[in-house]
C-alpha cells in the first residue's frame, strides 16, 4: 500500500520537478485553432507528448534544457517535424503544414486518410467526417451507417441491447421515442465530427437500462455569426387516404461569449395497422382468436431553445428548454371468437381515443475549468413536467351492446440535481460525482358506463394511483495510460432507491427499498496502428416504467383489460465484451450478457376474461459476435456491412409462463451507396436488413426483413439537400411470434404501413460553420415516463 501511495504522490507532484517546459498554440492552414492534435517532443529514446485543447493550446513539462525534435501528429498523420532548442520555459506557436501522403503502386495512388473506426478503452468511435456516404444526410441516417447501430424512423438500437440512449457532446438528450427521432433529424451529418458507440457505459453514466449509449460529437465551432435551416418531409403510402408530413426550422448564433440554438417543428404522422392474436389451448380444445385493425393520426408540435454564455475562459453557464405538444387520435376495431367449456361467444368491439399530452423539459448547467490539465467541475439541475389527459370511448357488442368511456389523467414530475468532477493527476484521469433524483407520478383513471347517453361513474373500475420514487447515486472512476500501447479504466457506482406506490381504490400500497453497486472495468491494447483490442465489463439495472407499476385494470372491452404490478422489481444485467479492430475499418466484438429477473407482459385467461400483466419471470444468458466492415476501396461506391450472431437461453421461474427453447439467431444490415458523379453530390442508395428467428423470454420471433432504396442529391454547395427513399420495397416488414404458456400458446401477428415513399428537403442558409449552443444535459430518468400500459 505504501508503494502505491508513493507512486500516486509522484504522479501528482512530478510537474513540480520539471523546471523546463514548452507551450504554445497549434493552428491549421486557415490559422484557426487545431484541437485534438498531438504534440511530441523527442530526445534520444525519451518522448514527451500532449494533446491540444479546444483552443489549440498545449504545454509539455521537460526534465532538462537541450536540443529536441518537435513533431505534430494530426489525424494519425505527421504534419510537422523540426529541431528546437529549449532553455527554461519556452513558447512556440506552430502552424500545421499541408501534407500529401501518396504511394504509387503500379499506377494506383493510395492517399492517407483519417481512421474510419477507432477502438477507445471504453467505446468504438465512427469518424463520420471521413465517410463520404455519411455526408449530406441527417443524424438518424448517419446512425444507420454506424457500426453495431440500427436506426430507422421508428427506433434506434444497438446489437445485443434491448434499448439505447442518445447523447450530444457527452450530455444525454431528454427525449425518447418519436420526439428523439424528430430532434435527430434536425442535425446534419456535415456538423457531426464522430459517433461513439458505448456498449458498456462507464460509472459516470446512469446504471439504468440494459442498453448502451450513443454519443454524437459535433464539430468544434470556429466561426462567429449565424445560420439557419428549413426542413420539410413527407411520406406517401401508396393508395392510402392519408400521408405523413413534417416541417421544421433551426437557428444557430455564435458570438464571442453567447451561443444560441433554437428549433421549431410540426408534424402530422399517420399509420395503419392490422393484427391478430390467436390463443389456442394445448391441453383442451379452447381458443380465443382476435383479429384487429387500427389507425393512428399522431399530430405534434414542439420547439427548443439552448443558450450558453462563456463568462471567461474557465466558466460556462447555460440553459436548455424543450416543449412538445401531441394530440394523437387512435381508432380501431376487433372481432374475437371465444370457445371454452361453457360454449361459444362472438365479441365485436371498437374504440376511439384522443389524448392530449404536454411535455416540458428544462435544464441548467454550470461548468468551470479548474486547471490547464483539463480538470473540470460541472453542476446540473433538471426538471420535467409531463401532463396527459385522454378521452377514450369503447363499445363491446355480443348479444347486447355495452358502451363505456374512460378518462385517464397522468401527471409526471421529475426533478434531479448532480455534480460531476473531472480531475487529472499526471497520467491518471479521475471522475467522481453525486446525483439526486425525485420522481412523482399522480394518475387518475375515471371509468364511466354510458346508458341512454348518460355517463354513470363506475366506482369499481375507477382508481387514483400515487407513485413516489427517490434515487441517490455516487460514482468514482479512474482511467490511466499504462504505456504507449496499453490503457485501462475502472469505476464503481452506487445507487440507492426508495419507492412507494399507493392505489386508492384497492386500498393497497407497496414500499420497496434497495441499494446496489455497479462496477465497470475496461482495458485496451494497441500493438500498432492497424490492430486494437479491448476487454470490457459493466453491471446495469433496468427499472420498470411508471405505468407498469399501477395495479388497476385498464379495460379495452368488457372482456379484456391490462394491469400493472406494484411489486414489479428491477432487472439486472452483467455484460462482458471483447473487441478487435483491424485496419481501422473492420470491427469484431464478442459479447456475453447475463440478465436476471427480466420482466415482460404475459397474457392470462380466466373464464370469459383475458388480461395482460407485467411480471418478473425469467433469467437469460446471451452470447454472440457482431462484425462490421466499411468497404471504400472504390471511388464510386461505399458499403457498410453489419452482422450480429448470437445464442440465447432463457429460464422461467414463474409457473404461469414457459421459456422459449434455447437457440441461435442472427441479424444483419447491408447499406450501399453508389456515387453517380465525380463530386459525389448525386448518390444512389440500396440496402437490406434482416432478423432471423430469435427467442426472448417466453416468446419465439419469426424472421423479418426489409429492402430499401433511394436517391440523395446535394446542391448549392451542400446548402440544398434532397433525399428520396422507398422504404420496405417488397412490403415484407412485419412482426410475428409465438408466446408459450403451460396450458395454451399465443400466436400473434402485427403489420403496419411499412412500404412508403419518403421525400425530404432541407435548405441551409447563413454561415454553415456556425454550430450555436451544442451542450445537452444528462436527464436519464425522463425516458421512463414514456412506457406503461
PDB file of C-alpha atoms in Angstrom, residues 226-478:
ATOM      1  CA  UNK A 226     -25.327  32.800 -37.537  1.00  0.00           C
ATOM      2  CA  UNK A 227     -27.057  30.283 -39.735  1.00  0.00           C
ATOM      3  CA  UNK A 228     -30.390  28.592 -40.112  1.00  0.00           C
ATOM      4  CA  UNK A 229     -32.122  25.786 -41.923  1.00  0.00           C
ATOM      5  CA  UNK A 230     -35.570  24.893 -43.178  1.00  0.00           C
ATOM      6  CA  UNK A 231     -36.653  21.266 -43.426  1.00  0.00           C
ATOM      7  CA  UNK A 232     -39.741  19.608 -44.805  1.00  0.00           C
ATOM      8  CA  UNK A 233     -40.503  15.970 -45.476  1.00  0.00           C
ATOM      9  CA  UNK A 234     -43.394  13.689 -46.238  1.00  0.00           C
ATOM     10  CA  UNK A 235     -44.288  10.050 -46.786  1.00  0.00           C
ATOM     11  CA  UNK A 236     -46.773   8.657 -49.303  1.00  0.00           C
ATOM     12  CA  UNK A 237     -48.292   5.280 -48.505  1.00  0.00           C
ATOM     13  CA  UNK A 238     -49.474   4.156 -51.926  1.00  0.00           C
ATOM     14  CA  UNK A 239     -53.260   4.091 -52.199  1.00  0.00           C
ATOM     15  CA  UNK A 240     -53.857   5.110 -48.578  1.00  0.00           C
ATOM     16  CA  UNK A 241     -56.088   8.150 -47.941  1.00  0.00           C
ATOM     17  CA  UNK A 242     -53.516   9.894 -45.725  1.00  0.00           C
ATOM     18  CA  UNK A 243     -49.827  10.777 -45.639  1.00  0.00           C
ATOM     19  CA  UNK A 244     -47.308  11.827 -43.023  1.00  0.00           C
ATOM     20  CA  UNK A 245     -45.604  15.215 -43.086  1.00  0.00           C
ATOM     21  CA  UNK A 246     -43.017  17.033 -41.040  1.00  0.00           C
ATOM     22  CA  UNK A 247     -41.681  20.587 -41.194  1.00  0.00           C
ATOM     23  CA  UNK A 248     -39.142  22.356 -39.065  1.00  0.00           C
ATOM     24  CA  UNK A 249     -36.659  25.167 -38.755  1.00  0.00           C
ATOM     25  CA  UNK A 250     -33.459  25.676 -36.782  1.00  0.00           C
ATOM     26  CA  UNK A 251     -31.423  28.759 -35.957  1.00  0.00           C
ATOM     27  CA  UNK A 252     -27.856  28.988 -34.609  1.00  0.00           C
ATOM     28  CA  UNK A 253     -25.930  32.024 -33.386  1.00  0.00           C
ATOM     29  CA  UNK A 254     -22.335  32.114 -32.212  1.00  0.00           C
ATOM     30  CA  UNK A 255     -20.797  35.185 -30.634  1.00  0.00           C
ATOM     31  CA  UNK A 256     -17.627  35.758 -28.686  1.00  0.00           C
ATOM     32  CA  UNK A 257     -19.381  34.753 -25.464  1.00  0.00           C
ATOM     33  CA  UNK A 258     -23.003  33.913 -26.265  1.00  0.00           C
ATOM     34  CA  UNK A 259     -24.185  30.865 -28.247  1.00  0.00           C
ATOM     35  CA  UNK A 260     -27.859  30.241 -29.005  1.00  0.00           C
ATOM     36  CA  UNK A 261     -29.687  27.462 -30.805  1.00  0.00           C
ATOM     37  CA  UNK A 262     -33.427  27.340 -31.393  1.00  0.00           C
ATOM     38  CA  UNK A 263     -35.698  24.956 -33.266  1.00  0.00           C
ATOM     39  CA  UNK A 264     -39.375  24.545 -34.105  1.00  0.00           C
ATOM     40  CA  UNK A 265     -41.119  21.543 -35.635  1.00  0.00           C
ATOM     41  CA  UNK A 266     -44.603  20.426 -36.543  1.00  0.00           C
ATOM     42  CA  UNK A 267     -45.744  17.072 -37.842  1.00  0.00           C
ATOM     43  CA  UNK A 268     -48.751  15.001 -38.777  1.00  0.00           C
ATOM     44  CA  UNK A 269     -47.933  11.290 -38.858  1.00  0.00           C
ATOM     45  CA  UNK A 270     -50.425   8.683 -39.982  1.00  0.00           C
ATOM     46  CA  UNK A 271     -50.250   4.918 -39.931  1.00  0.00           C
ATOM     47  CA  UNK A 272     -52.487   1.878 -40.091  1.00  0.00           C
ATOM     48  CA  UNK A 273     -52.090  -1.497 -38.504  1.00  0.00           C
ATOM     49  CA  UNK A 274     -53.689  -4.915 -38.779  1.00  0.00           C
ATOM     50  CA  UNK A 275     -53.022  -7.703 -36.331  1.00  0.00           C
ATOM     51  CA  UNK A 276     -54.236 -10.969 -34.904  1.00  0.00           C
ATOM     52  CA  UNK A 277     -53.798 -12.689 -31.556  1.00  0.00           C
ATOM     53  CA  UNK A 278     -54.670 -16.400 -31.579  1.00  0.00           C
ATOM     54  CA  UNK A 279     -54.706 -18.127 -28.188  1.00  0.00           C
ATOM     55  CA  UNK A 280     -55.077 -21.893 -28.517  1.00  0.00           C
ATOM     56  CA  UNK A 281     -55.281 -24.419 -25.682  1.00  0.00           C
ATOM     57  CA  UNK A 282     -52.575 -27.105 -25.604  1.00  0.00           C
ATOM     58  CA  UNK A 283     -54.486 -29.418 -23.225  1.00  0.00           C
ATOM     59  CA  UNK A 284     -58.111 -28.559 -24.114  1.00  0.00           C
ATOM     60  CA  UNK A 285     -59.825 -27.508 -27.312  1.00  0.00           C
ATOM     61  CA  UNK A 286     -60.475 -23.980 -26.066  1.00  0.00           C
ATOM     62  CA  UNK A 287     -59.341 -20.917 -28.013  1.00  0.00           C
ATOM     63  CA  UNK A 288     -59.535 -17.115 -28.073  1.00  0.00           C
ATOM     64  CA  UNK A 289     -58.931 -15.682 -31.534  1.00  0.00           C
ATOM     65  CA  UNK A 290     -58.889 -11.924 -32.103  1.00  0.00           C
ATOM     66  CA  UNK A 291     -58.468 -10.020 -35.387  1.00  0.00           C
ATOM     67  CA  UNK A 292     -57.940  -6.264 -35.201  1.00  0.00           C
ATOM     68  CA  UNK A 293     -57.391  -3.207 -37.377  1.00  0.00           C
ATOM     69  CA  UNK A 294     -56.354   0.229 -36.171  1.00  0.00           C
ATOM     70  CA  UNK A 295     -55.240   3.641 -37.374  1.00  0.00           C
ATOM     71  CA  UNK A 296     -53.362   6.436 -35.688  1.00  0.00           C
ATOM     72  CA  UNK A 297     -53.051  10.087 -36.577  1.00  0.00           C
ATOM     73  CA  UNK A 298     -50.201  11.434 -34.460  1.00  0.00           C
ATOM     74  CA  UNK A 299     -50.136  15.226 -34.554  1.00  0.00           C
ATOM     75  CA  UNK A 300     -47.385  17.059 -32.749  1.00  0.00           C
ATOM     76  CA  UNK A 301     -45.596  20.356 -32.495  1.00  0.00           C
ATOM     77  CA  UNK A 302     -42.693  21.442 -30.422  1.00  0.00           C
ATOM     78  CA  UNK A 303     -39.681  23.628 -30.024  1.00  0.00           C
ATOM     79  CA  UNK A 304     -36.492  24.057 -28.105  1.00  0.00           C
ATOM     80  CA  UNK A 305     -34.065  26.734 -27.020  1.00  0.00           C
ATOM     81  CA  UNK A 306     -30.486  26.270 -25.874  1.00  0.00           C
ATOM     82  CA  UNK A 307     -28.238  29.041 -24.685  1.00  0.00           C
ATOM     83  CA  UNK A 308     -24.650  29.126 -23.446  1.00  0.00           C
ATOM     84  CA  UNK A 309     -22.713  32.067 -22.052  1.00  0.00           C
ATOM     85  CA  UNK A 310     -18.942  31.973 -21.738  1.00  0.00           C
ATOM     86  CA  UNK A 311     -18.197  34.119 -18.700  1.00  0.00           C
ATOM     87  CA  UNK A 312     -14.464  33.720 -19.296  1.00  0.00           C
ATOM     88  CA  UNK A 313     -12.045  31.027 -20.445  1.00  0.00           C
ATOM     89  CA  UNK A 314     -12.814  28.945 -17.346  1.00  0.00           C
ATOM     90  CA  UNK A 315     -16.528  29.450 -16.695  1.00  0.00           C
ATOM     91  CA  UNK A 316     -19.511  28.465 -18.836  1.00  0.00           C
ATOM     92  CA  UNK A 317     -23.230  28.613 -17.946  1.00  0.00           C
ATOM     93  CA  UNK A 318     -26.211  27.527 -19.983  1.00  0.00           C
ATOM     94  CA  UNK A 319     -29.856  26.532 -20.157  1.00  0.00           C
ATOM     95  CA  UNK A 320     -31.811  24.027 -22.251  1.00  0.00           C
ATOM     96  CA  UNK A 321     -35.569  24.028 -22.716  1.00  0.00           C
ATOM     97  CA  UNK A 322     -37.751  21.773 -24.847  1.00  0.00           C
ATOM     98  CA  UNK A 323     -41.530  21.775 -25.228  1.00  0.00           C
ATOM     99  CA  UNK A 324     -43.719  19.344 -27.117  1.00  0.00           C
ATOM    100  CA  UNK A 325     -47.453  19.002 -27.581  1.00  0.00           C
ATOM    101  CA  UNK A 326     -49.121  15.996 -29.179  1.00  0.00           C
ATOM    102  CA  UNK A 327     -52.766  15.269 -29.850  1.00  0.00           C
ATOM    103  CA  UNK A 328     -52.966  11.768 -31.358  1.00  0.00           C
ATOM    104  CA  UNK A 329     -56.222  10.183 -32.468  1.00  0.00           C
ATOM    105  CA  UNK A 330     -56.351   6.383 -32.255  1.00  0.00           C
ATOM    106  CA  UNK A 331     -59.206   4.381 -33.726  1.00  0.00           C
ATOM    107  CA  UNK A 332     -59.720   0.676 -34.190  1.00  0.00           C
ATOM    108  CA  UNK A 333     -61.971  -2.329 -34.077  1.00  0.00           C
ATOM    109  CA  UNK A 334     -61.599  -6.012 -33.349  1.00  0.00           C
ATOM    110  CA  UNK A 335     -63.540  -9.246 -33.592  1.00  0.00           C
ATOM    111  CA  UNK A 336     -62.975 -12.072 -31.113  1.00  0.00           C
ATOM    112  CA  UNK A 337     -64.123 -15.701 -31.285  1.00  0.00           C
ATOM    113  CA  UNK A 338     -64.099 -17.352 -27.867  1.00  0.00           C
ATOM    114  CA  UNK A 339     -64.634 -21.051 -27.197  1.00  0.00           C
ATOM    115  CA  UNK A 340     -64.300 -22.902 -23.886  1.00  0.00           C
ATOM    116  CA  UNK A 341     -66.131 -25.478 -21.785  1.00  0.00           C
ATOM    117  CA  UNK A 342     -69.085 -23.081 -21.394  1.00  0.00           C
ATOM    118  CA  UNK A 343     -69.616 -22.725 -25.133  1.00  0.00           C
ATOM    119  CA  UNK A 344     -69.000 -20.306 -27.995  1.00  0.00           C
ATOM    120  CA  UNK A 345     -69.108 -16.483 -27.953  1.00  0.00           C
ATOM    121  CA  UNK A 346     -68.604 -13.837 -30.660  1.00  0.00           C
ATOM    122  CA  UNK A 347     -67.431 -10.417 -29.477  1.00  0.00           C
ATOM    123  CA  UNK A 348     -67.114  -7.252 -31.546  1.00  0.00           C
ATOM    124  CA  UNK A 349     -65.521  -4.129 -30.089  1.00  0.00           C
ATOM    125  CA  UNK A 350     -64.346  -0.738 -31.316  1.00  0.00           C
ATOM    126  CA  UNK A 351     -62.687   2.276 -29.767  1.00  0.00           C
ATOM    127  CA  UNK A 352     -61.837   5.912 -30.412  1.00  0.00           C
ATOM    128  CA  UNK A 353     -59.144   7.512 -28.246  1.00  0.00           C
ATOM    129  CA  UNK A 354     -57.951  11.114 -28.189  1.00  0.00           C
ATOM    130  CA  UNK A 355     -55.009  12.025 -25.981  1.00  0.00           C
ATOM    131  CA  UNK A 356     -53.552  15.452 -25.238  1.00  0.00           C
ATOM    132  CA  UNK A 357     -50.004  15.411 -23.936  1.00  0.00           C
ATOM    133  CA  UNK A 358     -47.810  18.355 -22.949  1.00  0.00           C
ATOM    134  CA  UNK A 359     -44.166  17.861 -22.014  1.00  0.00           C
ATOM    135  CA  UNK A 360     -41.798  20.490 -20.616  1.00  0.00           C
ATOM    136  CA  UNK A 361     -38.075  19.740 -20.187  1.00  0.00           C
ATOM    137  CA  UNK A 362     -35.792  22.340 -18.624  1.00  0.00           C
ATOM    138  CA  UNK A 363     -32.151  22.147 -17.571  1.00  0.00           C
ATOM    139  CA  UNK A 364     -29.459  24.493 -16.338  1.00  0.00           C
ATOM    140  CA  UNK A 365     -25.745  23.848 -16.019  1.00  0.00           C
ATOM    141  CA  UNK A 366     -22.546  25.497 -14.871  1.00  0.00           C
ATOM    142  CA  UNK A 367     -19.096  24.266 -15.969  1.00  0.00           C
ATOM    143  CA  UNK A 368     -15.855  25.545 -14.507  1.00  0.00           C
ATOM    144  CA  UNK A 369     -12.337  24.571 -15.619  1.00  0.00           C
ATOM    145  CA  UNK A 370     -10.113  24.057 -12.598  1.00  0.00           C
ATOM    146  CA  UNK A 371      -6.673  23.954 -14.233  1.00  0.00           C
ATOM    147  CA  UNK A 372      -4.852  23.695 -17.552  1.00  0.00           C
ATOM    148  CA  UNK A 373      -4.703  19.884 -17.448  1.00  0.00           C
ATOM    149  CA  UNK A 374      -8.415  19.507 -18.218  1.00  0.00           C
ATOM    150  CA  UNK A 375      -9.862  19.297 -14.708  1.00  0.00           C
ATOM    151  CA  UNK A 376     -13.473  20.457 -14.603  1.00  0.00           C
ATOM    152  CA  UNK A 377     -16.467  20.759 -12.270  1.00  0.00           C
ATOM    153  CA  UNK A 378     -19.998  20.546 -13.699  1.00  0.00           C
ATOM    154  CA  UNK A 379     -23.213  21.359 -11.827  1.00  0.00           C
ATOM    155  CA  UNK A 380     -26.566  20.442 -13.391  1.00  0.00           C
ATOM    156  CA  UNK A 381     -30.253  20.776 -12.484  1.00  0.00           C
ATOM    157  CA  UNK A 382     -33.176  19.228 -14.428  1.00  0.00           C
ATOM    158  CA  UNK A 383     -36.948  19.278 -14.306  1.00  0.00           C
ATOM    159  CA  UNK A 384     -39.537  17.514 -16.467  1.00  0.00           C
ATOM    160  CA  UNK A 385     -43.311  18.083 -16.395  1.00  0.00           C
ATOM    161  CA  UNK A 386     -45.439  15.614 -18.358  1.00  0.00           C
ATOM    162  CA  UNK A 387     -49.217  16.142 -18.378  1.00  0.00           C
ATOM    163  CA  UNK A 388     -51.552  13.775 -20.210  1.00  0.00           C
ATOM    164  CA  UNK A 389     -55.340  13.796 -20.457  1.00  0.00           C
ATOM    165  CA  UNK A 390     -57.167  11.240 -22.626  1.00  0.00           C
ATOM    166  CA  UNK A 391     -60.765  10.681 -23.709  1.00  0.00           C
ATOM    167  CA  UNK A 392     -61.289   7.042 -24.648  1.00  0.00           C
ATOM    168  CA  UNK A 393     -64.582   5.587 -25.908  1.00  0.00           C
ATOM    169  CA  UNK A 394     -65.212   1.818 -26.138  1.00  0.00           C
ATOM    170  CA  UNK A 395     -68.103  -0.269 -27.451  1.00  0.00           C
ATOM    171  CA  UNK A 396     -68.466  -4.007 -26.849  1.00  0.00           C
ATOM    172  CA  UNK A 397     -71.124  -5.973 -28.744  1.00  0.00           C
ATOM    173  CA  UNK A 398     -72.229  -9.545 -28.077  1.00  0.00           C
ATOM    174  CA  UNK A 399     -75.968 -10.208 -27.888  1.00  0.00           C
ATOM    175  CA  UNK A 400     -76.060  -6.835 -26.125  1.00  0.00           C
ATOM    176  CA  UNK A 401     -74.091  -3.635 -26.617  1.00  0.00           C
ATOM    177  CA  UNK A 402     -72.094  -2.055 -23.806  1.00  0.00           C
ATOM    178  CA  UNK A 403     -70.679   1.453 -24.225  1.00  0.00           C
ATOM    179  CA  UNK A 404     -68.070   2.898 -21.882  1.00  0.00           C
ATOM    180  CA  UNK A 405     -65.920   5.984 -21.503  1.00  0.00           C
ATOM    181  CA  UNK A 406     -62.511   6.211 -19.808  1.00  0.00           C
ATOM    182  CA  UNK A 407     -60.675   9.357 -18.810  1.00  0.00           C
ATOM    183  CA  UNK A 408     -57.074   8.574 -17.759  1.00  0.00           C
ATOM    184  CA  UNK A 409     -55.141  11.574 -16.427  1.00  0.00           C
ATOM    185  CA  UNK A 410     -51.405  11.411 -15.704  1.00  0.00           C
ATOM    186  CA  UNK A 411     -49.034  13.952 -14.206  1.00  0.00           C
ATOM    187  CA  UNK A 412     -45.325  13.108 -14.120  1.00  0.00           C
ATOM    188  CA  UNK A 413     -42.905  15.295 -12.225  1.00  0.00           C
ATOM    189  CA  UNK A 414     -39.181  14.530 -12.346  1.00  0.00           C
ATOM    190  CA  UNK A 415     -36.526  16.626 -10.606  1.00  0.00           C
ATOM    191  CA  UNK A 416     -32.783  15.947 -10.447  1.00  0.00           C
ATOM    192  CA  UNK A 417     -29.549  17.638  -9.482  1.00  0.00           C
ATOM    193  CA  UNK A 418     -25.979  16.449  -9.849  1.00  0.00           C
ATOM    194  CA  UNK A 419     -22.338  17.425  -9.530  1.00  0.00           C
ATOM    195  CA  UNK A 420     -19.556  15.915 -11.666  1.00  0.00           C
ATOM    196  CA  UNK A 421     -15.840  16.447 -11.079  1.00  0.00           C
ATOM    197  CA  UNK A 422     -13.079  15.582 -13.536  1.00  0.00           C
ATOM    198  CA  UNK A 423      -9.539  15.816 -12.168  1.00  0.00           C
ATOM    199  CA  UNK A 424      -6.224  14.853 -13.754  1.00  0.00           C
ATOM    200  CA  UNK A 425      -3.256  13.634 -11.713  1.00  0.00           C
ATOM    201  CA  UNK A 426      -0.338  13.197 -14.069  1.00  0.00           C
ATOM    202  CA  UNK A 427      -1.286  10.310 -16.350  1.00  0.00           C
ATOM    203  CA  UNK A 428      -4.346   9.409 -14.265  1.00  0.00           C
ATOM    204  CA  UNK A 429      -7.685  10.993 -15.148  1.00  0.00           C
ATOM    205  CA  UNK A 430     -10.346  10.669 -12.458  1.00  0.00           C
ATOM    206  CA  UNK A 431     -14.098  11.282 -12.443  1.00  0.00           C
ATOM    207  CA  UNK A 432     -16.424  11.477  -9.456  1.00  0.00           C
ATOM    208  CA  UNK A 433     -19.933  12.706  -8.858  1.00  0.00           C
ATOM    209  CA  UNK A 434     -23.166  12.786  -6.864  1.00  0.00           C
ATOM    210  CA  UNK A 435     -26.773  12.773  -8.066  1.00  0.00           C
ATOM    211  CA  UNK A 436     -30.233  13.022  -6.516  1.00  0.00           C
ATOM    212  CA  UNK A 437     -33.495  12.360  -8.355  1.00  0.00           C
ATOM    213  CA  UNK A 438     -37.101  12.681  -7.215  1.00  0.00           C
ATOM    214  CA  UNK A 439     -39.918  11.198  -9.289  1.00  0.00           C
ATOM    215  CA  UNK A 440     -43.592  11.821  -8.623  1.00  0.00           C
ATOM    216  CA  UNK A 441     -46.498  10.412 -10.644  1.00  0.00           C
ATOM    217  CA  UNK A 442     -50.145  11.123  -9.851  1.00  0.00           C
ATOM    218  CA  UNK A 443     -52.541   9.316 -12.159  1.00  0.00           C
ATOM    219  CA  UNK A 444     -56.305   9.038 -12.243  1.00  0.00           C
ATOM    220  CA  UNK A 445     -58.370   6.513 -14.163  1.00  0.00           C
ATOM    221  CA  UNK A 446     -62.016   7.581 -14.333  1.00  0.00           C
ATOM    222  CA  UNK A 447     -64.350   4.976 -15.834  1.00  0.00           C
ATOM    223  CA  UNK A 448     -67.974   5.543 -16.905  1.00  0.00           C
ATOM    224  CA  UNK A 449     -70.748   3.345 -18.245  1.00  0.00           C
ATOM    225  CA  UNK A 450     -72.792   5.065 -20.952  1.00  0.00           C
ATOM    226  CA  UNK A 451     -76.530   4.358 -20.658  1.00  0.00           C
ATOM    227  CA  UNK A 452     -79.138   6.384 -22.575  1.00  0.00           C
ATOM    228  CA  UNK A 453     -76.446   8.990 -23.341  1.00  0.00           C
ATOM    229  CA  UNK A 454     -75.818   9.383 -19.620  1.00  0.00           C
ATOM    230  CA  UNK A 455     -72.295   8.942 -18.160  1.00  0.00           C
ATOM    231  CA  UNK A 456     -72.530   6.878 -14.968  1.00  0.00           C
ATOM    232  CA  UNK A 457     -69.363   6.605 -12.884  1.00  0.00           C
ATOM    233  CA  UNK A 458     -68.262   3.008 -12.349  1.00  0.00           C
ATOM    234  CA  UNK A 459     -66.537   3.177  -8.977  1.00  0.00           C
ATOM    235  CA  UNK A 460     -65.225  -0.414  -9.220  1.00  0.00           C
ATOM    236  CA  UNK A 461     -63.227   0.484 -12.315  1.00  0.00           C
ATOM    237  CA  UNK A 462     -62.170   3.966 -11.219  1.00  0.00           C
ATOM    238  CA  UNK A 463     -58.921   4.478  -9.397  1.00  0.00           C
ATOM    239  CA  UNK A 464     -56.279   7.000  -8.307  1.00  0.00           C
ATOM    240  CA  UNK A 465     -52.648   5.896  -8.150  1.00  0.00           C
ATOM    241  CA  UNK A 466     -49.825   7.794  -6.438  1.00  0.00           C
ATOM    242  CA  UNK A 467     -46.206   6.910  -7.118  1.00  0.00           C
ATOM    243  CA  UNK A 468     -43.133   8.402  -5.449  1.00  0.00           C
ATOM    244  CA  UNK A 469     -39.512   7.456  -6.044  1.00  0.00           C
ATOM    245  CA  UNK A 470     -36.178   8.833  -4.854  1.00  0.00           C
ATOM    246  CA  UNK A 471     -32.774   7.849  -6.190  1.00  0.00           C
ATOM    247  CA  UNK A 472     -29.403   8.641  -4.623  1.00  0.00           C
ATOM    248  CA  UNK A 473     -26.239   7.948  -6.614  1.00  0.00           C
ATOM    249  CA  UNK A 474     -22.477   8.368  -6.209  1.00  0.00           C
ATOM    250  CA  UNK A 475     -19.671   7.262  -8.504  1.00  0.00           C
ATOM    251  CA  UNK A 476     -15.903   7.362  -8.954  1.00  0.00           C
ATOM    252  CA  UNK A 477     -13.684   6.185 -11.792  1.00  0.00           C
ATOM    253  CA  UNK A 478     -10.106   6.470 -12.985  1.00  0.00           C
TER     254      UNK A 478
END
